[in-house]
C-alpha cells in the first residue's frame, strides 16, 4: 500500500475562537471549511502551529477535531496535530482523533528538555503504536530540535509512520530524505514562500498558514508545477510571496486572522499574548497587504 496518502494543497487551518479567546467558534470554523472546500482544498491540517493547538486546552482541541471531521465528512482528508508537552495527553488526543474519524495524526517532536535521537524515535513509536491511522512527523527546526534526514528516515521505519511535514528551507536534506526512503515517504512542504522549491525537491504536497487567505493561488502553483509550466509556477509563487512578506512583518497567525476578517470570516484573534490588530496598527497591516496586491482579483 502506498504511503503517498496526501497530495495537493492542504491549508494549515486556523482555529476560530469566540470572544473569550479560548472557546472554538463552531459556526466560523464550518464557514471557513466550506470556503476552502469550494476553492478546491485537497485536505486540512488542523490544530497545528497555525491552528494554535499547543496553547489550547485539551477539550477545545478535541472539539475542533470533531467539528472539522464531522463537517468535512470524508469529502477531503483531515490530519489532526496531537502533540502535547504531556505524553499521556498526546496519546489520548491521538486516540480521540482516530475514534472520531480523522485520517491521520501529526506531531512535533518533544521540546524544552534535552532529548536524544533515540528518545525522539521512541516518542514517535509510542504515539504511532497508540493508533492504527497514519502518523505524520512535523519537522519544524525553527521551533523544535533539529532533526536530520537520517533520523527522520529511521522514524519512517515505524509501522504507520507514513510522512513528514517538512517546515524547513533545507531542501538538500529533503532530497536526501526522499532518496533514503526510495521515494516512499510522503513529504509535505511547509514553507509557504518556498512551495515551488519544495515541489522541485520532491515534496508531494503543501501545507501552509497563508493558504487560508490565498488558497486558489497556491493551487495554481501546484497545478502549474505538475503540468510542467514552470514559468507560470514561479510567477504565481512570486505573487503570493509579496503578500507573505507583508504578513511576516506583522506576525503570521495574527495577521492571517485579521486578513480572514477582512474577507468576511471573523475567526477571532490569536491566543494571548500574540498580537491583536486594532486602530492604526490594523490600518498599517491592511495598507501593507493592499500594497502587496492582496486581495487578488
GROMACS .gro file of C-alpha atoms in nm:
model
  297
    1UNK     CA    1   0.000   0.000   0.000
    2UNK     CA    2   0.138   0.342  -0.097
    3UNK     CA    3   0.244   0.581   0.177
    4UNK     CA    4   0.173   0.880  -0.050
    5UNK     CA    5  -0.165   0.949   0.102
    6UNK     CA    6  -0.160   1.330   0.089
    7UNK     CA    7  -0.104   1.527  -0.230
    8UNK     CA    8  -0.204   1.872  -0.349
    9UNK     CA    9  -0.270   2.175  -0.132
   10UNK     CA   10  -0.390   2.149   0.230
   11UNK     CA   11  -0.450   2.462   0.439
   12UNK     CA   12  -0.290   2.468   0.783
   13UNK     CA   13  -0.632   2.556   0.913
   14UNK     CA   14  -0.675   2.839   1.164
   15UNK     CA   15  -0.877   2.774   1.479
   16UNK     CA   16  -1.158   3.032   1.507
   17UNK     CA   17  -1.214   3.150   1.863
   18UNK     CA   18  -1.505   3.318   2.035
   19UNK     CA   19  -1.462   3.645   2.222
   20UNK     CA   20  -1.319   3.464   2.526
   21UNK     CA   21  -1.011   3.379   2.313
   22UNK     CA   22  -1.026   3.011   2.408
   23UNK     CA   23  -1.360   2.857   2.303
   24UNK     CA   24  -1.384   2.729   1.945
   25UNK     CA   25  -1.630   2.921   1.728
   26UNK     CA   26  -1.804   2.630   1.556
   27UNK     CA   27  -2.001   2.831   1.301
   28UNK     CA   28  -1.695   3.029   1.192
   29UNK     CA   29  -1.499   2.704   1.152
   30UNK     CA   30  -1.770   2.549   0.934
   31UNK     CA   31  -1.800   2.862   0.722
   32UNK     CA   32  -1.425   2.869   0.656
   33UNK     CA   33  -1.414   2.496   0.585
   34UNK     CA   34  -1.687   2.547   0.326
   35UNK     CA   35  -1.492   2.829   0.161
   36UNK     CA   36  -1.177   2.616   0.134
   37UNK     CA   37  -1.372   2.319   0.001
   38UNK     CA   38  -1.533   2.540  -0.264
   39UNK     CA   39  -1.190   2.675  -0.358
   40UNK     CA   40  -1.052   2.324  -0.408
   41UNK     CA   41  -0.856   2.235  -0.093
   42UNK     CA   42  -0.715   1.882  -0.107
   43UNK     CA   43  -0.743   1.834   0.268
   44UNK     CA   44  -0.690   2.008   0.602
   45UNK     CA   45  -0.416   2.017   0.864
   46UNK     CA   46  -0.583   2.115   1.190
   47UNK     CA   47  -0.479   2.226   1.539
   48UNK     CA   48  -0.114   2.255   1.439
   49UNK     CA   49   0.106   2.563   1.465
   50UNK     CA   50  -0.130   2.783   1.267
   51UNK     CA   51  -0.423   2.625   1.449
   52UNK     CA   52  -0.262   2.716   1.785
   53UNK     CA   53  -0.312   2.364   1.915
   54UNK     CA   54  -0.021   2.361   2.157
   55UNK     CA   55  -0.167   2.653   2.354
   56UNK     CA   56  -0.525   2.526   2.354
   57UNK     CA   57  -0.696   2.321   2.622
   58UNK     CA   58  -0.748   1.953   2.550
   59UNK     CA   59  -1.129   1.979   2.538
   60UNK     CA   60  -1.119   2.254   2.277
   61UNK     CA   61  -0.860   2.066   2.069
   62UNK     CA   62  -1.085   1.762   2.068
   63UNK     CA   63  -1.388   1.975   1.989
   64UNK     CA   64  -1.211   2.139   1.695
   65UNK     CA   65  -1.118   1.796   1.561
   66UNK     CA   66  -1.477   1.677   1.589
   67UNK     CA   67  -1.615   1.990   1.418
   68UNK     CA   68  -1.377   1.954   1.124
   69UNK     CA   69  -1.416   1.577   1.083
   70UNK     CA   70  -1.795   1.588   1.106
   71UNK     CA   71  -1.838   1.887   0.877
   72UNK     CA   72  -1.595   1.777   0.607
   73UNK     CA   73  -1.750   1.429   0.631
   74UNK     CA   74  -1.476   1.246   0.437
   75UNK     CA   75  -1.501   1.477   0.137
   76UNK     CA   76  -1.133   1.551   0.193
   77UNK     CA   77  -0.878   1.406   0.439
   78UNK     CA   78  -0.803   1.566   0.775
   79UNK     CA   79  -0.470   1.549   0.959
   80UNK     CA   80  -0.503   1.625   1.331
   81UNK     CA   81  -0.198   1.757   1.512
   82UNK     CA   82  -0.193   1.593   1.855
   83UNK     CA   83   0.143   1.680   2.013
   84UNK     CA   84   0.145   1.794   2.375
   85UNK     CA   85   0.409   1.863   2.639
   86UNK     CA   86   0.234   1.583   2.829
   87UNK     CA   87   0.290   1.247   2.658
   88UNK     CA   88  -0.021   1.087   2.806
   89UNK     CA   89  -0.234   1.374   2.677
   90UNK     CA   90  -0.081   1.339   2.330
   91UNK     CA   91  -0.173   0.971   2.327
   92UNK     CA   92  -0.529   1.047   2.437
   93UNK     CA   93  -0.557   1.314   2.166
   94UNK     CA   94  -0.427   1.061   1.911
   95UNK     CA   95  -0.681   0.801   2.018
   96UNK     CA   96  -0.958   1.060   2.010
   97UNK     CA   97  -0.859   1.164   1.655
   98UNK     CA   98  -0.880   0.805   1.536
   99UNK     CA   99  -1.205   0.742   1.721
  100UNK     CA  100  -1.388   1.038   1.566
  101UNK     CA  101  -1.262   0.969   1.215
  102UNK     CA  102  -0.954   1.179   1.141
  103UNK     CA  103  -0.749   1.042   0.852
  104UNK     CA  104  -0.409   1.086   1.016
  105UNK     CA  105  -0.235   1.234   1.317
  106UNK     CA  106   0.074   1.454   1.328
  107UNK     CA  107   0.313   1.569   1.599
  108UNK     CA  108   0.615   1.789   1.650
  109UNK     CA  109   0.898   1.621   1.841
  110UNK     CA  110   0.921   1.667   2.220
  111UNK     CA  111   1.057   2.004   2.331
  112UNK     CA  112   1.212   2.202   2.620
  113UNK     CA  113   1.413   1.918   2.777
  114UNK     CA  114   1.710   1.759   2.604
  115UNK     CA  115   1.606   1.456   2.401
  116UNK     CA  116   1.848   1.227   2.219
  117UNK     CA  117   1.775   1.080   1.878
  118UNK     CA  118   1.676   0.755   2.049
  119UNK     CA  119   1.436   0.950   2.272
  120UNK     CA  120   1.275   1.115   1.971
  121UNK     CA  121   1.247   0.780   1.791
  122UNK     CA  122   1.081   0.622   2.096
  123UNK     CA  123   0.845   0.921   2.127
  124UNK     CA  124   0.716   0.875   1.773
  125UNK     CA  125   0.697   0.499   1.814
  126UNK     CA  126   0.480   0.529   2.125
  127UNK     CA  127   0.247   0.776   1.950
  128UNK     CA  128   0.228   0.567   1.633
  129UNK     CA  129   0.166   0.248   1.831
  130UNK     CA  130  -0.130   0.410   2.006
  131UNK     CA  131  -0.336   0.426   1.684
  132UNK     CA  132  -0.379   0.244   1.355
  133UNK     CA  133  -0.422   0.552   1.133
  134UNK     CA  134  -0.121   0.711   0.957
  135UNK     CA  135   0.120   0.926   1.157
  136UNK     CA  136   0.295   1.234   1.014
  137UNK     CA  137   0.615   1.377   1.164
  138UNK     CA  138   0.605   1.757   1.195
  139UNK     CA  139   0.961   1.875   1.137
  140UNK     CA  140   0.992   2.245   1.228
  141UNK     CA  141   1.355   2.331   1.313
  142UNK     CA  142   1.274   2.696   1.387
  143UNK     CA  143   1.063   2.591   1.684
  144UNK     CA  144   1.187   2.244   1.778
  145UNK     CA  145   1.501   2.031   1.787
  146UNK     CA  146   1.671   1.998   1.451
  147UNK     CA  147   1.626   1.651   1.302
  148UNK     CA  148   1.843   1.510   1.025
  149UNK     CA  149   1.714   1.329   0.720
  150UNK     CA  150   1.883   1.019   0.862
  151UNK     CA  151   1.679   1.037   1.185
  152UNK     CA  152   1.352   1.102   1.001
  153UNK     CA  153   1.422   0.808   0.769
  154UNK     CA  154   1.477   0.592   1.077
  155UNK     CA  155   1.145   0.707   1.227
  156UNK     CA  156   0.980   0.626   0.893
  157UNK     CA  157   1.059   0.259   0.957
  158UNK     CA  158   0.798   0.259   1.237
  159UNK     CA  159   0.471   0.098   1.132
  160UNK     CA  160   0.209   0.356   1.020
  161UNK     CA  161   0.455   0.649   1.016
  162UNK     CA  162   0.391   0.747   0.656
  163UNK     CA  163   0.515   1.103   0.607
  164UNK     CA  164   0.665   1.428   0.727
  165UNK     CA  165   0.553   1.789   0.720
  166UNK     CA  166   0.881   1.950   0.618
  167UNK     CA  167   0.880   2.306   0.758
  168UNK     CA  168   1.245   2.370   0.681
  169UNK     CA  169   1.419   2.552   0.399
  170UNK     CA  170   1.697   2.292   0.393
  171UNK     CA  171   1.596   2.123   0.070
  172UNK     CA  172   1.925   1.938   0.044
  173UNK     CA  173   1.816   1.735   0.347
  174UNK     CA  174   1.468   1.693   0.197
  175UNK     CA  175   1.620   1.549  -0.121
  176UNK     CA  176   1.841   1.319   0.087
  177UNK     CA  177   1.533   1.201   0.277
  178UNK     CA  178   1.342   1.131  -0.044
  179UNK     CA  179   1.642   0.930  -0.168
  180UNK     CA  180   1.692   0.742   0.161
  181UNK     CA  181   1.328   0.634   0.166
  182UNK     CA  182   1.330   0.544  -0.207
  183UNK     CA  183   1.055   0.797  -0.277
  184UNK     CA  184   0.817   0.610  -0.050
  185UNK     CA  185   0.786   0.868   0.229
  186UNK     CA  186   0.502   1.120   0.191
  187UNK     CA  187   0.689   1.451   0.214
  188UNK     CA  188   0.473   1.761   0.253
  189UNK     CA  189   0.625   2.106   0.202
  190UNK     CA  190   0.583   2.351   0.492
  191UNK     CA  191   0.733   2.690   0.397
  192UNK     CA  192   0.459   2.872   0.204
  193UNK     CA  193   0.708   3.103   0.035
  194UNK     CA  194   0.903   2.804  -0.099
  195UNK     CA  195   0.626   2.577  -0.224
  196UNK     CA  196   0.759   2.560  -0.578
  197UNK     CA  197   1.108   2.488  -0.441
  198UNK     CA  198   0.979   2.211  -0.216
  199UNK     CA  199   0.789   2.051  -0.502
  200UNK     CA  200   1.101   2.062  -0.720
  201UNK     CA  201   1.297   1.897  -0.437
  202UNK     CA  202   1.049   1.609  -0.420
  203UNK     CA  203   0.761   1.715  -0.195
  204UNK     CA  204   0.424   1.554  -0.276
  205UNK     CA  205   0.202   1.825  -0.130
  206UNK     CA  206   0.197   2.154   0.057
  207UNK     CA  207   0.058   2.260   0.394
  208UNK     CA  208   0.064   2.627   0.482
  209UNK     CA  209  -0.069   2.909   0.701
  210UNK     CA  210  -0.122   3.165   0.427
  211UNK     CA  211  -0.323   2.912   0.225
  212UNK     CA  212  -0.611   3.031   0.445
  213UNK     CA  213  -0.620   3.364   0.262
  214UNK     CA  214  -0.469   3.275  -0.079
  215UNK     CA  215  -0.574   2.916  -0.141
  216UNK     CA  216  -0.659   2.950  -0.514
  217UNK     CA  217  -0.314   3.095  -0.584
  218UNK     CA  218  -0.136   2.806  -0.412
  219UNK     CA  219  -0.347   2.558  -0.606
  220UNK     CA  220  -0.230   2.734  -0.924
  221UNK     CA  221   0.134   2.696  -0.817
  222UNK     CA  222   0.082   2.323  -0.758
  223UNK     CA  223  -0.109   2.269  -1.082
  224UNK     CA  224   0.138   2.471  -1.290
  225UNK     CA  225   0.426   2.273  -1.143
  226UNK     CA  226   0.260   1.938  -1.203
  227UNK     CA  227   0.184   2.028  -1.564
  228UNK     CA  228   0.541   2.139  -1.629
  229UNK     CA  229   0.458   2.509  -1.662
  230UNK     CA  230   0.749   2.625  -1.451
  231UNK     CA  231   0.745   2.989  -1.564
  232UNK     CA  232   0.384   3.022  -1.454
  233UNK     CA  233   0.451   2.835  -1.129
  234UNK     CA  234   0.736   3.069  -1.045
  235UNK     CA  235   0.533   3.379  -1.135
  236UNK     CA  236   0.246   3.260  -0.912
  237UNK     CA  237   0.492   3.193  -0.629
  238UNK     CA  238   0.635   3.544  -0.657
  239UNK     CA  239   0.281   3.685  -0.650
  240UNK     CA  240   0.196   3.519  -0.317
  241UNK     CA  241   0.541   3.591  -0.177
  242UNK     CA  242   0.479   3.965  -0.191
  243UNK     CA  243   0.183   3.910   0.039
  244UNK     CA  244   0.370   3.663   0.260
  245UNK     CA  245   0.645   3.922   0.304
  246UNK     CA  246   0.384   4.169   0.432
  247UNK     CA  247   0.228   3.912   0.665
  248UNK     CA  248   0.566   3.816   0.811
  249UNK     CA  249   0.629   4.176   0.913
  250UNK     CA  250   0.309   4.171   1.120
  251UNK     CA  251   0.336   3.818   1.273
  252UNK     CA  252   0.178   3.546   1.062
  253UNK     CA  253  -0.102   3.399   1.275
  254UNK     CA  254  -0.247   3.729   1.399
  255UNK     CA  255  -0.217   3.888   1.055
  256UNK     CA  256  -0.373   3.589   0.877
  257UNK     CA  257  -0.668   3.602   1.118
  258UNK     CA  258  -0.704   3.975   1.052
  259UNK     CA  259  -0.693   3.915   0.677
  260UNK     CA  260  -0.963   3.650   0.714
  261UNK     CA  261  -1.177   3.905   0.895
  262UNK     CA  262  -1.126   4.140   0.601
  263UNK     CA  263  -1.258   3.859   0.379
  264UNK     CA  264  -1.574   3.828   0.590
  265UNK     CA  265  -1.456   3.534   0.801
  266UNK     CA  266  -1.424   3.655   1.159
  267UNK     CA  267  -1.215   3.388   1.329
  268UNK     CA  268  -1.144   3.592   1.639
  269UNK     CA  269  -0.793   3.684   1.745
  270UNK     CA  270  -0.479   3.482   1.801
  271UNK     CA  271  -0.433   3.343   2.152
  272UNK     CA  272  -0.287   3.581   2.408
  273UNK     CA  273  -0.014   3.709   2.420
  274UNK     CA  274   0.007   3.715   2.041
  275UNK     CA  275  -0.071   4.044   1.872
  276UNK     CA  276  -0.423   4.177   1.822
  277UNK     CA  277  -0.457   4.430   1.541
  278UNK     CA  278  -0.678   4.731   1.606
  279UNK     CA  279  -0.671   5.102   1.525
  280UNK     CA  280  -0.363   5.239   1.350
  281UNK     CA  281  -0.182   4.904   1.363
  282UNK     CA  282  -0.471   4.738   1.180
  283UNK     CA  283  -0.465   5.020   0.927
  284UNK     CA  284  -0.092   4.966   0.871
  285UNK     CA  285  -0.141   4.591   0.816
  286UNK     CA  286  -0.424   4.648   0.573
  287UNK     CA  287  -0.219   4.907   0.383
  288UNK     CA  288   0.075   4.665   0.358
  289UNK     CA  289  -0.149   4.390   0.223
  290UNK     CA  290  -0.302   4.626  -0.030
  291UNK     CA  291   0.043   4.743  -0.144
  292UNK     CA  292   0.141   4.375  -0.191
  293UNK     CA  293  -0.158   4.330  -0.423
  294UNK     CA  294  -0.395   4.147  -0.187
  295UNK     CA  295  -0.678   4.060  -0.211
  296UNK     CA  296  -0.632   3.925  -0.562
  297UNK     CA  297  -0.896   3.976  -0.828
   0.00000   0.00000   0.00000
